[in-house]
Coordinates of C-alpha atoms and ligand atoms in Angstrom, one line a residue:
M1 CA 88.3 -144.1 -184.4
I2 CA 86.4 -140.5 -183.9
I3 CA 84.1 -139.5 -186.7
L4 CA 82.5 -136.2 -186.9
A5 CA 79.1 -136.5 -188.8
I6 CA 77.3 -134.2 -190.6
E7 CA 73.4 -134.6 -191.6
T8 CA 71.7 -132.0 -193.6
S9 CA 69.2 -134.3 -195.8
C10 CA 65.7 -132.3 -195.1
D11 CA 65.0 -130.1 -192.3
E12 CA 67.5 -130.9 -189.6
T13 CA 70.7 -129.3 -189.4
A14 CA 72.7 -131.7 -187.3
C15 CA 76.5 -132.9 -186.1
A16 CA 77.8 -135.5 -183.9
I17 CA 80.7 -136.7 -183.0
V18 CA 80.9 -140.7 -182.4
Q19 CA 84.0 -142.8 -181.1
D20 CA 84.3 -146.4 -182.4
G21 CA 80.7 -146.6 -183.5
T22 CA 78.9 -146.8 -180.4
T23 CA 80.1 -143.9 -177.8
L24 CA 78.6 -140.9 -178.7
L25 CA 80.7 -138.0 -177.6
G26 CA 78.4 -134.8 -178.5
H27 CA 75.7 -134.1 -180.8
T28 CA 73.6 -130.6 -181.8
L29 CA 70.8 -130.4 -183.6
L30 CA 68.8 -127.8 -185.2
S31 CA 65.6 -128.1 -186.2
Q32 CA 64.1 -125.8 -189.0
M33 CA 60.3 -127.6 -188.0
S34 CA 59.0 -124.2 -186.9
T35 CA 59.8 -122.3 -189.7
H36 CA 58.6 -125.0 -192.4
N37 CA 55.5 -125.7 -190.2
R38 CA 54.1 -122.2 -191.5
Y39 CA 54.0 -123.8 -195.1
G40 CA 52.6 -127.0 -194.2
G41 CA 55.5 -128.9 -195.4
V42 CA 59.3 -128.3 -196.1
V43 CA 60.2 -125.8 -198.5
P44 CA 63.4 -127.2 -200.1
E45 CA 64.9 -123.4 -200.8
L46 CA 64.4 -122.3 -197.4
A47 CA 65.7 -125.4 -195.8
S48 CA 69.1 -125.4 -197.6
R49 CA 69.4 -121.4 -196.6
M50 CA 69.0 -122.4 -193.1
H51 CA 71.5 -125.1 -193.2
T52 CA 73.8 -122.7 -194.8
E53 CA 73.2 -120.0 -191.8
S54 CA 73.9 -122.9 -188.9
I55 CA 75.9 -125.3 -190.2
H56 CA 79.1 -123.9 -188.6
T57 CA 77.3 -123.1 -185.1
V58 CA 76.1 -127.0 -184.8
I59 CA 79.8 -128.1 -185.9
Y60 CA 81.3 -125.9 -183.2
K61 CA 78.9 -126.6 -180.4
T62 CA 79.4 -130.4 -181.2
L63 CA 83.1 -129.9 -180.9
Q64 CA 82.5 -127.8 -177.7
K65 CA 80.4 -130.5 -176.1
S66 CA 82.9 -133.2 -176.8
A67 CA 85.4 -131.2 -175.4
L68 CA 87.5 -132.1 -178.6
S69 CA 89.1 -129.8 -181.5
F70 CA 89.4 -130.4 -185.2
Q71 CA 92.8 -132.3 -184.6
D72 CA 91.4 -134.9 -182.8
I73 CA 89.0 -136.0 -185.5
N74 CA 90.1 -138.9 -187.7
A75 CA 87.3 -139.3 -190.4
I76 CA 84.6 -136.8 -191.4
A77 CA 81.1 -138.6 -192.5
V78 CA 78.3 -136.6 -194.4
T79 CA 75.0 -137.7 -195.5
Q80 CA 75.4 -138.4 -199.4
G81 CA 71.4 -139.1 -200.0
P82 CA 68.6 -139.6 -200.8
G83 CA 67.2 -136.0 -199.7
L84 CA 66.6 -132.5 -200.8
E85 CA 69.5 -131.8 -203.2
G86 CA 70.1 -128.2 -201.9
A87 CA 70.2 -129.6 -198.5
L88 CA 72.6 -132.2 -199.1
L89 CA 74.9 -130.0 -200.7
V90 CA 75.4 -127.8 -198.0
G91 CA 76.3 -130.7 -195.5
M92 CA 78.6 -132.1 -198.6
A93 CA 80.3 -128.8 -199.2
A94 CA 81.1 -128.3 -195.6
A95 CA 82.0 -132.3 -194.7
K96 CA 84.5 -132.4 -197.8
T97 CA 86.3 -128.9 -196.6
M98 CA 86.9 -130.4 -193.4
A99 CA 88.0 -133.4 -194.6
V100 CA 90.4 -131.8 -197.0
S101 CA 91.3 -129.2 -194.8
L102 CA 92.4 -131.6 -192.0
N103 CA 93.7 -134.5 -194.7
I104 CA 91.3 -137.2 -193.3
P105 CA 89.2 -139.5 -194.9
L106 CA 85.4 -138.3 -196.1
I107 CA 83.2 -141.1 -195.9
S108 CA 80.0 -140.5 -197.9
V109 CA 77.0 -142.2 -196.0
N110 CA 73.4 -143.6 -197.2
H111 CA 70.6 -142.0 -194.9
L112 CA 68.9 -145.0 -195.1
H113 CA 71.7 -147.1 -193.8
G114 CA 72.1 -144.5 -190.9
H115 CA 68.4 -145.0 -189.8
I116 CA 68.9 -148.8 -189.9
Y117 CA 72.4 -148.4 -188.2
S118 CA 70.9 -145.7 -185.2
V119 CA 69.7 -149.0 -183.4
F120 CA 73.4 -150.0 -182.7
L121 CA 73.9 -146.7 -180.5
T122 CA 72.4 -148.3 -177.7
Q123 CA 71.9 -152.2 -178.9
K124 CA 74.1 -154.7 -180.9
P125 CA 71.5 -156.9 -182.6
R126 CA 73.1 -159.8 -184.1
L127 CA 73.0 -160.5 -187.6
P128 CA 70.8 -161.6 -189.6
F129 CA 68.1 -159.1 -189.2
I130 CA 65.0 -157.3 -191.0
A131 CA 64.8 -153.6 -190.9
L132 CA 61.4 -151.9 -191.1
L133 CA 62.6 -148.7 -192.3
I134 CA 59.6 -146.1 -191.5
S135 CA 60.2 -142.2 -192.3
G136 CA 58.7 -139.5 -194.4
G137 CA 60.1 -140.8 -197.5
H138 CA 60.5 -144.4 -197.2
T139 CA 58.5 -147.5 -196.1
Q140 CA 60.7 -150.7 -196.5
L141 CA 61.5 -154.2 -195.1
I142 CA 65.1 -155.1 -195.7
L143 CA 67.2 -158.1 -195.3
V144 CA 70.5 -158.0 -193.7
K145 CA 72.5 -161.0 -193.5
K146 CA 75.8 -159.2 -193.1
H147 CA 76.7 -155.9 -192.3
F148 CA 76.3 -153.5 -195.6
H149 CA 74.8 -155.8 -197.7
F150 CA 71.1 -154.6 -198.0
E151 CA 68.4 -157.0 -199.7
L152 CA 65.0 -155.2 -200.1
L153 CA 62.1 -157.6 -199.6
G154 CA 59.3 -155.1 -199.9
Q155 CA 58.4 -151.6 -200.2
T156 CA 55.4 -149.1 -200.4
R157 CA 54.1 -148.7 -203.6
D158 CA 52.9 -145.1 -203.3
D159 CA 52.9 -142.9 -200.1
A160 CA 55.5 -143.7 -197.5
V161 CA 53.9 -144.1 -193.8
G162 CA 55.3 -140.7 -192.6
E163 CA 54.3 -139.0 -195.6
A164 CA 50.2 -140.2 -195.0
F165 CA 50.8 -139.2 -191.2
D166 CA 51.8 -135.8 -192.5
K167 CA 49.1 -135.6 -195.2
I168 CA 46.1 -136.1 -193.0
A169 CA 47.4 -134.0 -190.1
R170 CA 47.6 -131.4 -193.0
Y171 CA 44.1 -132.1 -194.0
L172 CA 42.9 -131.9 -190.3
K173 CA 45.0 -128.6 -190.1
L174 CA 46.9 -130.2 -187.3
G175 CA 50.2 -128.8 -188.2
Y176 CA 53.5 -130.3 -189.5
P177 CA 55.0 -133.0 -189.1
G178 CA 51.8 -135.1 -188.8
G179 CA 53.4 -137.9 -186.7
P180 CA 53.7 -136.5 -183.2
V181 CA 50.6 -134.5 -183.2
I182 CA 48.3 -137.5 -184.4
E183 CA 49.9 -140.1 -182.0
E184 CA 49.0 -137.4 -179.3
T185 CA 45.8 -136.7 -180.7
A186 CA 45.0 -140.5 -180.8
K187 CA 45.4 -140.9 -177.2
N188 CA 42.0 -139.6 -176.5
G189 CA 40.3 -141.5 -179.4
D190 CA 38.7 -144.9 -180.1
P191 CA 40.9 -147.1 -182.3
T192 CA 38.0 -149.1 -183.4
A193 CA 35.7 -146.1 -184.1
F194 CA 36.4 -146.3 -187.9
K195 CA 37.2 -149.2 -190.0
F196 CA 39.7 -147.8 -192.4
P197 CA 41.4 -150.3 -195.2
R198 CA 44.4 -152.4 -194.5
A199 CA 45.6 -152.3 -197.9
M200 CA 47.6 -155.4 -199.7
K201 CA 47.6 -157.4 -196.3
H202 CA 47.7 -160.5 -198.4
D203 CA 49.8 -159.5 -201.0
G204 CA 53.5 -160.3 -200.7
L205 CA 55.6 -157.8 -198.4
D206 CA 54.9 -154.6 -200.4
F207 CA 52.6 -151.7 -198.8
S208 CA 50.3 -149.4 -200.1
F209 CA 49.0 -146.3 -197.7
S210 CA 47.5 -143.9 -200.4
G211 CA 44.0 -145.8 -200.5
L212 CA 44.3 -145.4 -196.3
K213 CA 44.9 -141.7 -196.8
T214 CA 42.0 -141.1 -199.2
A215 CA 39.4 -143.1 -197.0
V216 CA 40.4 -141.1 -194.1
I217 CA 40.1 -137.7 -196.2
Q218 CA 36.7 -139.4 -197.7
Q219 CA 35.4 -139.9 -194.2
I220 CA 36.1 -136.5 -192.8
M221 CA 34.5 -135.1 -195.9
A222 CA 31.5 -137.0 -195.6
L223 CA 31.1 -136.0 -191.8
E224 CA 31.6 -132.3 -192.8
E225 CA 28.9 -132.6 -195.6
S226 CA 26.4 -134.2 -193.0
K227 CA 27.1 -131.1 -190.7
K228 CA 28.6 -133.7 -188.0
T229 CA 31.2 -132.4 -185.7
I230 CA 34.6 -134.2 -186.9
P231 CA 35.5 -136.9 -184.0
I232 CA 39.3 -135.7 -184.7
A233 CA 40.8 -138.3 -182.1
D234 CA 38.6 -141.1 -183.1
I235 CA 39.6 -140.5 -186.9
C236 CA 43.2 -140.4 -185.8
A237 CA 43.3 -143.3 -183.5
S238 CA 41.3 -145.4 -186.2
F239 CA 43.9 -143.9 -189.1
Q240 CA 47.0 -145.1 -186.7
Q241 CA 45.6 -148.5 -185.8
A242 CA 45.3 -149.3 -189.2
V243 CA 48.9 -148.3 -190.1
I244 CA 50.0 -150.2 -187.0
D245 CA 48.1 -153.6 -187.9
I246 CA 49.8 -153.6 -191.5
L247 CA 53.5 -152.8 -190.3
I248 CA 53.2 -155.5 -187.7
H249 CA 51.2 -158.1 -190.0
K250 CA 53.9 -157.3 -192.8
S251 CA 56.9 -157.4 -190.8
L252 CA 55.7 -160.7 -188.9
K253 CA 55.5 -162.0 -192.4
A254 CA 58.6 -161.0 -193.7
A255 CA 60.3 -162.3 -190.1
R256 CA 58.5 -165.8 -190.7
S257 CA 59.1 -166.3 -194.2
H258 CA 62.8 -165.5 -194.4
H259 CA 63.1 -167.4 -190.7
I260 CA 64.6 -164.3 -189.0
E261 CA 64.2 -163.7 -185.0
R262 CA 65.2 -160.1 -184.9
V263 CA 63.7 -157.2 -186.2
L264 CA 64.8 -153.5 -186.2
V265 CA 62.3 -151.0 -186.5
T266 CA 63.8 -147.6 -187.6
G267 CA 63.0 -144.2 -189.2
G268 CA 60.9 -141.2 -188.2
V269 CA 58.1 -143.3 -187.7
S270 CA 59.4 -145.6 -185.1
A271 CA 59.3 -142.5 -183.0
N272 CA 55.4 -143.7 -182.6
Q273 CA 55.5 -145.4 -179.0
T274 CA 52.0 -146.6 -179.6
L275 CA 53.5 -148.7 -182.7
I276 CA 56.5 -149.7 -180.5
S277 CA 54.6 -151.4 -177.7
E278 CA 52.2 -152.8 -180.0
M279 CA 54.9 -154.3 -182.1
T280 CA 57.0 -155.4 -179.2
H281 CA 53.9 -157.1 -177.8
A282 CA 53.0 -158.8 -180.8
F283 CA 56.7 -159.9 -181.7
K284 CA 57.0 -161.3 -178.0
E285 CA 54.1 -163.6 -178.3
K286 CA 55.7 -165.1 -181.8
G287 CA 59.2 -165.6 -179.9
L288 CA 60.6 -162.6 -182.2
R289 CA 62.4 -159.7 -180.9
L290 CA 62.2 -156.1 -181.8
Y291 CA 65.0 -153.5 -181.5
S292 CA 64.5 -149.8 -182.1
P293 CA 66.5 -146.7 -181.8
P294 CA 66.2 -144.5 -178.7
L295 CA 63.2 -142.1 -179.2
E296 CA 65.4 -139.0 -179.6
Y297 CA 67.5 -141.0 -182.6
C298 CA 64.4 -142.2 -184.5
T299 CA 63.8 -138.8 -186.3
D300 CA 66.6 -137.3 -188.6
N301 CA 70.0 -137.1 -186.8
A302 CA 73.7 -137.0 -187.1
A303 CA 74.8 -139.7 -184.5
M304 CA 73.1 -142.3 -186.9
I305 CA 75.3 -141.3 -189.6
G306 CA 78.6 -141.2 -187.9
I307 CA 77.5 -144.8 -186.2
A308 CA 76.8 -146.1 -189.8
A309 CA 80.1 -144.6 -191.1
H310 CA 81.9 -146.6 -188.5
F311 CA 80.4 -149.7 -190.0
Q312 CA 81.0 -148.7 -193.4
M313 CA 84.7 -148.2 -193.0
K314 CA 85.1 -151.6 -190.8
H315 CA 83.1 -153.6 -193.7
Q316 CA 83.7 -151.7 -197.0
K317 CA 86.9 -149.5 -196.3
E318 CA 85.7 -147.3 -199.3
W319 CA 85.7 -143.6 -199.3
S320 CA 86.5 -140.5 -201.8
Y321 CA 87.1 -136.8 -201.9
R322 CA 85.2 -137.0 -205.1
A323 CA 82.0 -137.7 -203.9
S324 CA 78.8 -135.8 -205.0
V325 CA 75.6 -136.0 -203.4
K326 CA 72.9 -138.3 -204.8
P327 CA 69.3 -137.1 -204.1
G328 CA 67.7 -140.3 -205.3
L329 CA 69.9 -142.9 -203.5
G330 CA 68.3 -146.2 -203.0
I331 CA 68.9 -148.6 -199.8
C332 CA 70.8 -151.0 -202.1
D333 CA 73.1 -148.5 -203.5
L334 CA 76.4 -148.6 -202.2
I335 CA 78.4 -146.3 -205.0
R336 CA 80.2 -143.6 -203.7
R337 CA 81.3 -141.4 -206.6
Ligands
LIG401 O1 63.2 -140.2 -190.7 P1 62.7 -138.7 -190.6 O2 62.8 -137.7 -189.7 O3 62.8 -138.0 -191.8 C1 62.7 -138.9 -193.3 O4 64.0 -139.3 -193.4 O5 61.9 -138.8 -194.2 O6 61.1 -139.1 -190.6 C2 60.2 -138.0 -190.6 C3 58.8 -138.5 -190.7 C4 57.7 -137.6 -190.7 O7 56.6 -137.9 -191.5 C5 57.0 -137.5 -189.4 O8 55.6 -137.5 -189.3 C6 57.3 -138.9 -189.1 O9 58.4 -139.3 -189.3 N1 57.2 -139.0 -187.6 C7 56.1 -139.8 -186.7 C8 56.3 -139.7 -185.3 N2 57.2 -139.2 -185.2 C9 57.9 -138.5 -186.5 N3 55.2 -140.4 -187.4 C10 54.4 -141.1 -186.5 N4 54.3 -141.1 -184.9 C11 55.2 -140.4 -184.2 N5 55.2 -139.9 -183.3
LIG402 ZN1 65.2 -139.8 -192.6

């Protein structure tokens, strides 16, 4: 089964061709990051316009890289949501046109399922597992007992982790997206220099990051007022450490309380190698196994959509040409029309 997948939920125009759910035959990703960077965040209308301008290029490039033609494709997969409505519509229109013209299935994929299944590109974690999904819009702990059966255990009550990275980077004028630049800056800092809060540590499996973001900003303001030099590296390192501590604490708690030995950490923030190495170490100590996608596939890409589509077809066998985009799709939503 060869699936051509499209992802346009935010600021990456991406296409991938995946065979049998695990073999990536080719992929192309055109990032709009440098354009949105000028505005300190993603501008939705600009994102849609740029997807429209480059969607055909990424499709043709991917076919070329895979040495395939449209006739070799057995199904088209596309991100249905969540994401920016206008951006999703560009991908959906392109995907639907291809599927209908080629008379092959159109598989609508939940972007969040894509992040979870990105791990399967290089690894095969056995079920059941817990997924810690950490991205720019989501922070969730999900129990997966069966393929395509998602049980939400906990989530953020306010900001997503990636959002906190982005907001603090914006405040420090470090640019967008905040995650990579904060991680890099933190390498020269002391993670114990400032004691930032670890919110909701003892309250169930939900998270809260807005208090941490405010504490960091207030600390910077206090230093500014007292005319002291801002120790940016120490602030980044201490903020990142607070995030890492809470993510490790809650994932261990989820694994322990549900007697699960395998945890997948996925989504854009899982690109943070400091987090991955600390998490791997903490999990190993408890006899648990951590899985994460290859670095290149942590942030948005189309390969993860192709892989999720494969598992979806295998376990749900559902597709429809009538699908429309769902900007507010949640992790447990499996409705496709
Ligand atoms: O999964 P993703 O590409 O898009 C969404 O679905 O939201 O995640 C993007 C988020 C951004 O907030 C970005 O700052 C964060 O992932 N991110 C990181 C790192 N790389 C990307 N956060 C922390 N450390 C990183 N190295
Ligand atoms: Zn994403």
